[in-house]
Amino acid sequence: MVHWAGPPPPVKAPEKITEVASKTTYDSAMVEQKTRPHAIERHRSCEVSQVVFSEVENRHQHQTLEPTKSPISGCSAPVESTTDTNAVHKNTVADAAWEALKKSMVHFRGQPIGTVAAIDKSQGALNYDQVFMRDFIPSALAFLMKGEPTIVKNFLLETARLQLREKMVDLFKLGQGVMPASFKVHHCNSKHKTESLLADFGETAIGRVAPVDSGLWWIILLRAYTIWTRDNSLAESPECQRAMRLILKLCLSEGFDTSPALLCADGCSMVDRRMGIYGYPIEIQALFFMALRCAITLLKENHNDDFVYQISKRIEALSYHLHTYYWLDFQRLNEIYRYKTEEYSETALNKFNVIPESIPDWIFDFMPSRGGYFIGNLSPARMDFRWFCLGNFIAILSSLASGEQAEAILDLVEERWEELIGEMPMKVCYPAMENQEWQIVTGCDPKNTRWSYHNGGSWPVLLWLLVAVSVKLGRPHIARRAVEATEKRLVKDEFPEYYDGKAGRYVGKQARKFQTWSVAGYLVAKMLLDDPSNLRAVSLADDGHARFPVLKRSNSFP
Ligand code: GLC
């Protein structure tokens, strides 16, 4: 684990917070242009585009963000004179990334409120011109690390307002706590420059699924903002307290569940198409765990309910559940391989009645002697052995994984570098589904063919998570190796959304270029490597929450 000598200087919270006015009409021509004080910069990756940053802010662009020139051609030459061509290249990558990030900014009534998913006119916009909640997380972290918290504050407040809207899918009303998957600025009257926000809670999304991850990310981001700015006032505001409670009420509501994990529909998270992740996917369970831990630190006591108590009990139960049933390493795999079935009793070892014949062949070769991970999903007679990147890395950042398990997850990444990192970090999941399995599980989805997109594709955005966990565990050489691999291609390929192929060598078939989270993910990765204290906003210390040993023996089969 990394230890810091002392707390880093806080980033100043915006002095007079320029919140977006809640009135319905707004004349953007009247907006006073603001110059914002910039925080002290430490490293090259933050430094380069300070000029670009302010310029774009001052240009006050609104949502239609036509790039005026390519971020590559437009990138400024490195300020330092150096003979080290590698260093020059790296700085150029960072320059290009900062410039692209600035161009992705979306303004609402004169204030920055988010970043578009991608600026790629060649592919047709679909909904990539919207601000996605999950996509904004790396952007928000980059802005926070850069000392620009206002956009994050505006985003949090504006999405909290959107949450209060009535949400309907056909005749069915969605839960009040649901946060939008994405939103965009609608220009109602071009003459009077009237703007409003249009949000998508799943009712217009492909597949019509509400995003379970949005609310969880929202809470995690609120904590990041609070830690960064050392300003509790936003988190303590009635708007944010209410938003948090609404999200948590949805997640903690009682139902028919026999497990503390959150039951989800396919496509309710980053993997937002049918990919066989319905049930209890690790990505959501890890985010849920982290959001619960963040909420405990942010919620104000309310003597009328036992919310905080409920949350603590859920953290404990969720931790027990995931440790006992999701953790997999060589030894555990061997135990599952020898499972008896049809056990009936509280002491059954094979609680979910997993039939050993259903264990896929690939896992026996993939599982190294050193290493382990949390499996993708678990429900009756179904263990999804696939390795999912986001869930495992969030498990490390939230300290859901014990110290030993966290090391084991990174051991696995090192042992299986070719498979998981390849030429472009990193695989969203492993392995890909092919042939009949692909047909049945994805519904013949042509976008999710083997080793493409969500089905074993490589996503540059995941770099920041890899770097964060490597830095957290004091193994930065892993991060450096991955960042170097990324730098060889990212700018040249114009920041693609994802790469295809077993080794991630090919720019994805339908990948958008200038995908904002590929841009921001790289910048966050650089800033985490440059200054490990930046980790404080996205990492939770191990508080020793209850963990229990994995069951070894069944009484019904002594
Ligand atoms: C794709 C991704 C999703 C992302 C969206 C916008 O649909 O699967 O995770 O949020 O694009 O970039």
Coordinates of C-alpha atoms and ligand atoms in Angstrom, one line a residue:
M1 CA 0.0 0.0 0.0
V2 CA 1.1 3.5 -0.7
H3 CA 1.6 5.9 2.3
W4 CA 1.8 9.6 2.0
A5 CA 4.1 11.7 4.1
G6 CA 1.3 14.2 4.7
P7 CA -2.0 15.4 3.3
P8 CA -1.6 17.1 0.0
P9 CA -2.8 20.7 -0.3
P10 CA -6.5 20.8 -0.9
V11 CA -7.9 22.0 -4.2
K12 CA -9.9 25.2 -3.5
A13 CA -13.7 24.7 -3.9
P14 CA -15.2 27.3 -6.2
E15 CA -15.5 30.4 -4.0
K16 CA -18.9 31.5 -5.2
I17 CA -20.4 28.5 -6.6
T18 CA -21.8 29.2 -9.9
E19 CA -24.6 26.8 -10.0
V20 CA -26.8 26.5 -12.9
A21 CA -29.9 28.5 -12.4
S22 CA -33.1 26.5 -12.1
K23 CA -35.2 28.9 -14.1
T24 CA -36.5 27.5 -17.4
T25 CA -35.4 30.2 -19.8
Y26 CA -31.9 31.6 -20.1
D27 CA -30.2 34.1 -22.3
S28 CA -26.7 32.7 -22.8
A29 CA -25.6 35.8 -24.7
M30 CA -25.7 37.6 -21.4
V31 CA -23.4 35.3 -19.6
E32 CA -20.5 37.0 -18.0
Q33 CA -17.3 35.3 -19.0
K34 CA -15.4 34.1 -16.1
T35 CA -11.7 33.5 -15.6
R36 CA -11.1 30.9 -13.0
P37 CA -8.1 30.6 -10.7
H38 CA -6.1 27.5 -11.5
A39 CA -4.7 25.2 -8.8
I40 CA -1.0 24.7 -8.4
E41 CA 0.2 22.1 -10.9
R42 CA 2.7 19.5 -10.0
H43 CA 3.6 17.5 -13.0
R44 CA 3.9 17.6 -16.7
S45 CA 0.7 15.6 -17.4
C46 CA -1.3 18.3 -15.7
E47 CA 0.8 21.2 -16.8
V48 CA 0.8 21.1 -20.5
S49 CA -2.6 22.3 -21.5
Q50 CA -3.3 24.9 -18.9
V51 CA -3.5 27.5 -21.7
V52 CA -5.7 25.3 -23.8
F53 CA -7.9 24.7 -20.7
S54 CA -8.6 28.4 -20.0
E55 CA -9.0 29.2 -23.7
V56 CA -11.7 26.7 -24.2
E57 CA -13.4 27.8 -21.1
N58 CA -13.4 31.3 -22.2
R59 CA -14.6 30.5 -25.6
H60 CA -17.8 29.5 -23.8
Q61 CA -18.8 26.8 -26.2
H62 CA -22.2 25.3 -26.0
Q63 CA -23.3 21.8 -26.7
T64 CA -22.7 21.7 -30.4
L65 CA -19.0 21.1 -30.1
E66 CA -17.6 20.9 -33.6
P67 CA -13.9 20.4 -33.2
T68 CA -12.4 23.4 -34.9
K69 CA -9.2 21.5 -35.6
S70 CA -8.1 18.0 -34.9
P71 CA -6.7 17.7 -31.4
I72 CA -3.7 16.0 -32.9
S73 CA -2.9 18.6 -35.4
G74 CA -3.9 21.3 -33.0
C75 CA -1.7 20.1 -30.1
S76 CA 0.8 22.5 -28.9
A77 CA 4.5 21.7 -28.9
P78 CA 5.9 20.7 -25.6
V79 CA 7.1 23.7 -23.6
E80 CA 10.2 22.1 -22.3
S81 CA 13.1 21.7 -24.7
T82 CA 14.3 18.1 -24.3
T83 CA 16.3 15.7 -26.3
D84 CA 14.4 12.8 -25.0
T85 CA 12.1 12.0 -27.9
N86 CA 10.1 9.6 -25.7
A87 CA 9.4 12.3 -23.2
V88 CA 8.4 14.6 -26.1
H89 CA 6.0 12.0 -27.4
K90 CA 4.5 11.4 -24.0
N91 CA 3.9 15.1 -23.5
T92 CA 2.4 15.4 -26.9
V93 CA 0.0 12.6 -26.0
A94 CA -1.0 14.5 -22.8
D95 CA -1.4 17.8 -24.8
A96 CA -3.6 16.1 -27.3
A97 CA -5.7 14.5 -24.6
W98 CA -6.2 17.8 -22.6
E99 CA -7.2 19.5 -25.8
A100 CA -9.7 16.8 -26.7
L101 CA -11.1 16.8 -23.2
K102 CA -11.7 20.5 -23.3
K103 CA -13.5 20.2 -26.7
S104 CA -15.8 17.6 -25.2
M105 CA -17.2 20.0 -22.6
V106 CA -20.9 20.6 -22.6
H107 CA -22.3 23.9 -21.2
F108 CA -25.8 24.5 -20.0
R109 CA -27.0 28.0 -19.4
G110 CA -23.5 29.2 -19.6
Q111 CA -22.0 26.8 -17.1
P112 CA -20.0 23.6 -17.8
I113 CA -22.0 20.5 -16.7
G114 CA -20.4 17.5 -18.4
T115 CA -18.6 16.0 -21.3
V116 CA -20.1 14.4 -24.4
A117 CA -19.4 10.6 -24.9
A118 CA -17.6 11.2 -28.2
I119 CA -16.9 13.7 -30.9
D120 CA -16.9 11.6 -34.0
K121 CA -19.0 12.9 -36.8
S122 CA -17.9 10.1 -39.2
Q123 CA -19.8 7.4 -37.4
G124 CA -23.2 9.1 -36.9
A125 CA -24.0 10.4 -33.5
L126 CA -26.6 8.0 -32.2
N127 CA -26.5 9.0 -28.5
Y128 CA -22.7 9.7 -28.3
D129 CA -23.4 13.4 -28.3
Q130 CA -24.9 13.0 -24.9
V131 CA -23.3 13.3 -21.4
F132 CA -23.3 9.8 -20.0
M133 CA -23.1 9.4 -16.2
R134 CA -20.6 6.6 -16.2
D135 CA -18.5 8.2 -19.0
F136 CA -18.2 11.4 -17.1
I137 CA -16.5 9.7 -14.1
P138 CA -12.9 9.8 -15.6
S139 CA -13.6 13.3 -17.0
A140 CA -14.7 14.4 -13.5
L141 CA -11.6 12.9 -11.9
A142 CA -9.4 14.6 -14.5
F143 CA -11.1 18.0 -13.8
L144 CA -10.8 17.5 -10.0
M145 CA -7.1 16.5 -10.2
K146 CA -6.6 19.5 -12.4
G147 CA -8.2 21.9 -9.9
E148 CA -11.4 22.5 -11.8
P149 CA -14.1 21.2 -9.5
T150 CA -17.0 23.5 -10.8
I151 CA -18.0 21.3 -13.7
V152 CA -18.2 18.3 -11.3
K153 CA -20.3 20.3 -8.8
N154 CA -22.7 21.4 -11.6
F155 CA -22.9 17.9 -12.9
L156 CA -23.8 16.5 -9.5
L157 CA -26.4 19.1 -8.8
E158 CA -28.0 19.0 -12.3
T159 CA -28.3 15.2 -12.3
A160 CA -29.8 15.3 -8.8
R161 CA -32.5 17.6 -10.3
L162 CA -33.0 15.2 -13.3
Q163 CA -33.5 12.4 -10.8
L164 CA -36.6 14.1 -9.5
R165 CA -38.4 14.0 -12.9
E166 CA -41.2 11.5 -13.5
K167 CA -39.7 8.6 -15.5
M168 CA -42.0 6.4 -17.6
V169 CA -41.4 3.5 -19.9
D170 CA -44.7 3.0 -21.7
L171 CA -47.3 3.0 -19.0
F172 CA -44.9 2.0 -16.2
K173 CA -43.4 4.5 -13.8
L174 CA -39.8 3.9 -12.8
G175 CA -38.5 4.2 -9.2
Q176 CA -37.8 7.8 -8.1
G177 CA -34.2 7.0 -7.2
V178 CA -33.2 6.0 -10.7
M179 CA -30.5 8.3 -12.1
P180 CA -30.2 9.0 -15.8
A181 CA -27.9 7.0 -18.1
S182 CA -27.3 10.1 -20.1
F183 CA -28.6 13.6 -20.9
K184 CA -28.2 16.3 -23.4
V185 CA -28.9 20.0 -23.7
H186 CA -31.9 20.8 -25.8
H187 CA -32.0 24.2 -27.5
C188 CA -35.7 25.0 -27.4
N189 CA -35.6 28.3 -29.1
S190 CA -32.5 29.2 -31.0
K191 CA -33.5 32.9 -31.2
H192 CA -33.9 33.3 -27.5
K193 CA -31.3 30.7 -26.7
T194 CA -33.6 28.9 -24.4
E195 CA -32.1 25.6 -23.1
S196 CA -33.4 22.6 -21.2
L197 CA -32.1 19.2 -20.4
L198 CA -33.4 16.0 -22.0
A199 CA -32.5 12.9 -20.0
D200 CA -32.6 9.2 -20.8
F201 CA -33.4 6.9 -17.8
G202 CA -33.5 3.8 -20.1
E203 CA -36.8 4.7 -21.8
T204 CA -35.0 5.5 -25.0
A205 CA -31.9 3.4 -24.6
I206 CA -31.3 0.5 -26.9
G207 CA -32.8 -2.5 -25.0
R208 CA -34.8 -0.2 -22.7
V209 CA -32.8 -0.9 -19.5
A210 CA -32.4 1.5 -16.6
P211 CA -28.8 2.0 -15.6
V212 CA -28.2 0.5 -12.2
D213 CA -24.6 1.8 -12.2
S214 CA -25.5 5.5 -12.6
G215 CA -26.7 6.2 -9.1
L216 CA -23.8 4.2 -7.6
W217 CA -21.3 6.2 -9.6
W218 CA -23.1 9.4 -8.5
I219 CA -22.5 8.6 -4.8
I220 CA -18.9 7.6 -5.5
L221 CA -18.3 10.9 -7.4
L222 CA -19.9 13.0 -4.6
R223 CA -17.4 11.5 -2.2
A224 CA -14.5 12.2 -4.6
Y225 CA -15.6 15.8 -5.0
T226 CA -15.9 16.2 -1.2
I227 CA -12.5 14.7 -0.5
W228 CA -10.9 16.7 -3.2
T229 CA -12.3 20.1 -2.4
R230 CA -12.4 19.5 1.4
D231 CA -15.8 21.1 1.1
N232 CA -18.6 19.2 2.8
S233 CA -21.3 21.8 1.9
L234 CA -22.3 20.1 -1.4
A235 CA -22.6 16.7 0.1
E236 CA -24.5 18.1 3.1
S237 CA -26.9 20.2 0.9
P238 CA -30.6 19.0 1.0
E239 CA -30.4 18.3 -2.8
C240 CA -27.5 15.8 -2.4
Q241 CA -28.7 14.2 0.8
R242 CA -32.1 13.6 -0.9
A243 CA -30.5 12.2 -4.1
M244 CA -28.4 9.8 -2.1
R245 CA -31.3 8.6 0.0
L246 CA -33.4 8.0 -3.1
I247 CA -30.7 6.0 -4.7
L248 CA -30.0 4.0 -1.6
K249 CA -33.8 3.4 -1.0
L250 CA -34.0 1.7 -4.3
C251 CA -31.0 -0.5 -3.6
L252 CA -31.9 -1.4 -0.1
S253 CA -35.6 -2.0 -0.6
E254 CA -36.8 -5.4 0.5
G255 CA -38.0 -8.0 -1.9
F256 CA -37.9 -11.8 -2.6
D257 CA -34.1 -11.8 -2.5
T258 CA -32.2 -14.5 -0.6
S259 CA -28.9 -12.7 -1.2
P260 CA -27.6 -9.2 -0.3
A261 CA -26.4 -8.7 -3.9
L262 CA -28.4 -6.4 -6.3
L263 CA -30.5 -8.2 -8.8
C264 CA -30.0 -6.7 -12.3
A265 CA -31.3 -6.9 -15.9
D266 CA -28.8 -7.5 -18.7
G267 CA -27.3 -4.3 -20.0
C268 CA -27.7 -2.2 -16.9
S269 CA -24.1 -1.0 -16.6
M270 CA -21.0 -0.3 -18.7
V271 CA -21.8 -3.5 -20.7
D272 CA -25.1 -2.0 -21.8
R273 CA -26.2 -4.7 -24.3
R274 CA -27.3 -8.3 -23.8
M275 CA -24.2 -10.2 -22.7
G276 CA -25.4 -12.7 -20.2
I277 CA -24.7 -10.4 -17.2
Y278 CA -28.3 -10.5 -15.9
G279 CA -28.6 -11.7 -12.3
Y280 CA -25.9 -10.5 -9.9
P281 CA -23.0 -9.2 -12.0
I282 CA -19.8 -8.4 -10.1
E283 CA -19.5 -4.9 -11.7
I284 CA -22.7 -3.8 -10.0
Q285 CA -22.0 -5.7 -6.7
A286 CA -18.5 -4.0 -6.4
L287 CA -19.9 -0.6 -7.2
F288 CA -22.8 -1.2 -4.8
F289 CA -20.3 -2.0 -2.1
M290 CA -18.2 1.1 -2.8
A291 CA -21.2 3.3 -3.0
L292 CA -22.5 2.0 0.4
R293 CA -19.1 2.7 2.0
C294 CA -19.0 6.2 0.5
A295 CA -22.6 6.9 1.6
I296 CA -21.8 6.1 5.2
T297 CA -19.3 8.9 5.2
L298 CA -21.6 11.4 3.5
L299 CA -25.0 10.8 5.0
K300 CA -26.1 13.2 7.7
E301 CA -27.7 11.5 10.7
N302 CA -31.5 11.5 10.5
H303 CA -33.1 10.4 13.8
N304 CA -36.3 9.4 12.0
D305 CA -34.8 6.4 10.3
D306 CA -32.1 3.7 10.7
F307 CA -30.6 4.2 7.3
V308 CA -27.0 4.2 8.4
Y309 CA -27.5 1.1 10.4
Q310 CA -29.2 -0.6 7.5
I311 CA -26.3 0.3 5.2
S312 CA -23.7 -1.0 7.7
K313 CA -25.6 -4.3 7.9
R314 CA -25.7 -4.6 4.1
I315 CA -22.0 -3.9 3.8
E316 CA -21.3 -6.7 6.1
A317 CA -23.7 -9.2 4.4
L318 CA -22.5 -8.2 0.9
S319 CA -18.9 -8.6 1.9
Y320 CA -19.6 -12.0 3.3
H321 CA -21.5 -13.1 0.3
L322 CA -19.0 -12.0 -2.3
H323 CA -16.0 -13.4 -0.3
T324 CA -17.7 -16.7 0.2
Y325 CA -19.2 -17.4 -3.2
Y326 CA -17.5 -15.1 -5.8
W327 CA -13.8 -15.5 -5.0
L328 CA -11.9 -17.9 -7.2
D329 CA -8.4 -19.1 -7.2
F330 CA -6.6 -22.3 -8.0
Q331 CA -7.5 -24.0 -4.8
R332 CA -11.1 -22.9 -4.9
L333 CA -11.5 -24.0 -8.5
N334 CA -10.3 -27.4 -7.6
E335 CA -12.9 -27.6 -4.8
I336 CA -15.7 -26.6 -7.2
Y337 CA -14.4 -29.1 -9.7
R338 CA -14.9 -31.8 -7.1
Y339 CA -18.3 -30.5 -5.9
K340 CA -21.1 -32.9 -5.1
T341 CA -24.5 -31.8 -6.3
E342 CA -28.1 -32.0 -5.0
E343 CA -27.1 -31.1 -1.4
Y344 CA -30.0 -30.2 0.8
S345 CA -29.2 -28.5 4.1
E346 CA -28.0 -25.3 5.6
T347 CA -24.5 -26.7 5.7
A348 CA -24.4 -27.6 2.0
L349 CA -21.0 -26.8 0.5
N350 CA -22.3 -26.5 -3.1
K351 CA -25.0 -24.0 -2.0
F352 CA -26.0 -23.0 -5.5
N353 CA -26.0 -26.5 -6.9
V354 CA -23.4 -25.7 -9.5
I355 CA -22.9 -28.8 -11.7
P356 CA -19.1 -29.3 -12.2
E357 CA -19.7 -30.3 -15.8
S358 CA -20.8 -26.7 -16.4
I359 CA -17.3 -25.4 -15.6
P360 CA -16.0 -24.2 -19.0
D361 CA -12.7 -25.7 -20.3
W362 CA -10.9 -22.4 -20.7
I363 CA -10.8 -21.7 -17.0
F364 CA -8.5 -24.7 -16.2
D365 CA -5.8 -23.2 -18.4
F366 CA -6.4 -19.6 -17.6
M367 CA -6.3 -20.0 -13.8
P368 CA -2.6 -19.5 -12.7
S369 CA -1.2 -21.1 -9.6
R370 CA -0.5 -17.6 -8.4
G371 CA -3.5 -15.2 -8.5
G372 CA -7.3 -15.1 -8.3
Y373 CA -10.3 -13.0 -8.9
F374 CA -14.0 -12.4 -8.2
I375 CA -16.1 -14.3 -10.8
G376 CA -18.5 -12.5 -13.0
N377 CA -21.9 -13.7 -11.7
L378 CA -23.6 -16.3 -9.5
S379 CA -27.2 -17.7 -9.4
P380 CA -28.7 -21.1 -9.0
A381 CA -26.7 -23.7 -11.0
R382 CA -24.9 -20.9 -12.8
M383 CA -21.4 -19.6 -12.1
D384 CA -20.2 -17.2 -14.7
F385 CA -16.5 -17.8 -14.6
R386 CA -15.6 -14.9 -16.9
W387 CA -13.2 -12.3 -15.6
F388 CA -14.6 -8.8 -15.6
C389 CA -12.2 -5.9 -15.3
L390 CA -14.3 -3.2 -13.8
G391 CA -15.8 -5.3 -11.0
N392 CA -12.4 -6.7 -9.9
F393 CA -10.6 -3.3 -9.9
I394 CA -13.5 -1.6 -8.0
A395 CA -13.2 -4.4 -5.5
I396 CA -9.6 -3.4 -4.9
L397 CA -10.3 0.3 -4.8
S398 CA -13.2 -0.1 -2.3
S399 CA -11.2 -2.6 -0.2
L400 CA -13.9 -5.2 -0.8
A401 CA -11.0 -7.4 -1.7
S402 CA -8.8 -8.2 1.3
G403 CA -5.1 -7.2 1.0
E404 CA -4.2 -10.7 -0.1
Q405 CA -7.0 -10.9 -2.6
A406 CA -6.1 -7.5 -4.1
E407 CA -2.5 -8.7 -4.6
A408 CA -3.9 -11.9 -6.1
I409 CA -6.0 -10.0 -8.6
L410 CA -2.9 -8.1 -9.8
D411 CA -0.9 -11.3 -9.8
L412 CA -3.4 -12.7 -12.2
V413 CA -3.1 -9.6 -14.4
E414 CA 0.7 -10.1 -14.5
E415 CA 0.5 -13.8 -15.1
R416 CA -2.1 -13.3 -17.9
W417 CA -0.7 -10.2 -19.4
E418 CA -1.1 -11.3 -23.0
E419 CA -4.7 -12.2 -22.6
L420 CA -5.9 -9.3 -20.4
I421 CA -3.6 -6.4 -21.5
G422 CA -2.2 -7.5 -24.9
E423 CA -1.3 -4.6 -27.1
M424 CA -3.9 -2.2 -25.7
P425 CA -5.0 -2.1 -22.1
M426 CA -7.4 -3.6 -21.3
K427 CA -10.0 -6.3 -21.8
V428 CA -13.4 -5.5 -20.5
C429 CA -14.0 -9.2 -19.9
Y430 CA -12.3 -12.5 -20.7
P431 CA -12.7 -14.7 -22.6
A432 CA -15.0 -13.8 -25.6
M433 CA -18.0 -15.9 -26.4
E434 CA -18.0 -17.5 -29.8
N435 CA -20.3 -19.5 -32.1
Q436 CA -23.4 -21.0 -30.6
E437 CA -22.7 -19.5 -27.2
W438 CA -22.5 -16.1 -28.7
Q439 CA -25.7 -16.7 -30.7
I440 CA -27.6 -17.8 -27.6
V441 CA -26.2 -15.4 -25.0
T442 CA -26.0 -12.2 -27.0
G443 CA -29.0 -12.9 -29.3
C444 CA -26.7 -12.9 -32.3
D445 CA -25.6 -9.3 -31.6
P446 CA -23.3 -8.3 -34.6
K447 CA -21.7 -5.5 -32.5
N448 CA -20.6 -8.1 -29.8
T449 CA -18.9 -10.7 -32.0
R450 CA -15.9 -12.4 -30.4
W451 CA -13.1 -10.2 -29.2
S452 CA -15.0 -7.1 -30.1
Y453 CA -16.8 -4.3 -28.1
H454 CA -18.2 -5.8 -24.8
N455 CA -17.4 -9.4 -25.8
G456 CA -13.7 -9.5 -25.0
G457 CA -12.9 -6.1 -26.6
S458 CA -10.1 -3.9 -25.2
W459 CA -11.2 -0.5 -23.7
P460 CA -8.6 2.3 -23.1
V461 CA -10.8 3.8 -20.5
L462 CA -10.0 0.9 -18.2
L463 CA -6.4 2.1 -18.1
W464 CA -7.1 4.5 -15.2
L465 CA -8.5 1.7 -13.1
L466 CA -5.5 -0.5 -13.8
V467 CA -3.2 2.3 -12.8
A468 CA -5.2 3.2 -9.7
V469 CA -5.0 -0.4 -8.4
S470 CA -1.3 -0.7 -9.2
V471 CA -0.5 2.5 -7.5
K472 CA -2.7 1.6 -4.5
L473 CA -0.9 -1.7 -4.1
G474 CA 2.6 -0.1 -4.6
R475 CA 3.2 -2.0 -7.9
P476 CA 3.5 1.0 -10.2
H477 CA 5.7 -0.9 -12.7
I478 CA 2.5 -2.6 -13.9
A479 CA 0.9 0.8 -14.4
R480 CA 3.9 2.1 -16.3
R481 CA 4.1 -0.8 -18.6
A482 CA 0.4 -0.4 -19.5
V483 CA 0.6 3.3 -19.9
E484 CA 3.6 2.9 -22.3
A485 CA 1.6 0.4 -24.4
T486 CA -1.3 2.8 -24.5
E487 CA 0.9 5.8 -25.5
K488 CA 2.2 3.9 -28.6
R489 CA -1.3 3.9 -30.2
L490 CA -3.8 6.2 -28.5
V491 CA -3.2 9.5 -30.2
K492 CA -2.2 7.9 -33.5
D493 CA -5.5 6.1 -33.5
E494 CA -7.4 9.2 -32.4
F495 CA -8.6 8.0 -29.0
P496 CA -10.8 5.1 -30.1
E497 CA -13.6 3.8 -27.9
Y498 CA -12.4 0.2 -28.0
Y499 CA -10.0 -2.2 -29.8
D500 CA -10.8 -5.6 -31.3
G501 CA -9.0 -8.9 -31.5
K502 CA -7.4 -11.3 -29.0
A503 CA -4.5 -9.0 -28.4
G504 CA -6.5 -5.8 -28.9
R505 CA -4.4 -4.8 -32.0
Y506 CA -7.2 -3.5 -34.2
V507 CA -9.2 -0.3 -33.8
G508 CA -12.7 -1.5 -33.0
K509 CA -15.0 -2.1 -36.0
Q510 CA -17.6 0.4 -34.8
A511 CA -15.5 2.2 -32.3
R512 CA -16.0 6.0 -32.1
K513 CA -13.0 8.2 -32.4
F514 CA -12.3 10.9 -29.8
Q515 CA -14.2 8.9 -27.3
T516 CA -14.0 11.1 -24.2
W517 CA -13.5 8.5 -21.6
S518 CA -10.6 7.1 -23.6
V519 CA -9.1 10.6 -23.4
A520 CA -9.9 11.3 -19.8
G521 CA -9.0 7.7 -18.7
Y522 CA -5.5 8.3 -20.0
L523 CA -5.1 11.7 -18.3
V524 CA -6.3 10.3 -15.0
A525 CA -3.9 7.4 -15.3
K526 CA -1.0 9.8 -15.9
M527 CA -1.9 12.0 -13.0
L528 CA -2.2 9.0 -10.7
L529 CA 1.2 7.8 -11.7
D530 CA 2.7 11.3 -11.4
D531 CA 1.3 11.9 -8.0
P532 CA 0.0 8.9 -6.1
S533 CA -1.7 11.1 -3.5
N534 CA -4.3 11.7 -6.3
L535 CA -5.6 8.3 -5.4
R536 CA -7.3 9.5 -2.2
A537 CA -10.5 10.4 -4.0
V538 CA -11.1 7.0 -5.6
S539 CA -9.8 4.6 -3.0
L540 CA -11.2 3.6 0.3
A541 CA -9.0 2.2 3.1
D542 CA -9.6 -1.2 4.5
D543 CA -11.7 -0.6 7.6
G544 CA -11.6 -4.3 8.6
H545 CA -15.3 -4.9 7.8
A546 CA -16.3 -8.5 8.6
R547 CA -14.9 -11.1 6.2
F548 CA -15.4 -14.8 6.7
P549 CA -13.4 -17.7 5.5
V550 CA -14.6 -19.6 2.5
L551 CA -16.5 -22.7 3.5
K552 CA -14.5 -25.9 3.0
R553 CA -16.7 -28.9 4.0
S554 CA -20.3 -29.8 3.8
N555 CA -22.0 -31.6 6.6
S556 CA -24.3 -33.4 4.3
F557 CA -21.3 -34.9 2.5
P558 CA -18.7 -35.4 5.2
Ligands
GLC1 C1 -21.5 2.3 -25.1 C2 -20.9 1.7 -23.9 C3 -21.4 2.4 -22.6 C4 -21.1 3.9 -22.7 C5 -21.7 4.5 -24.0 C6 -21.3 5.9 -24.2 O1 -22.9 2.1 -25.2 O2 -21.3 0.3 -23.8 O3 -20.8 1.8 -21.5 O4 -21.5 4.5 -21.6 O5 -21.3 3.7 -25.1 O6 -19.9 6.0 -24.4

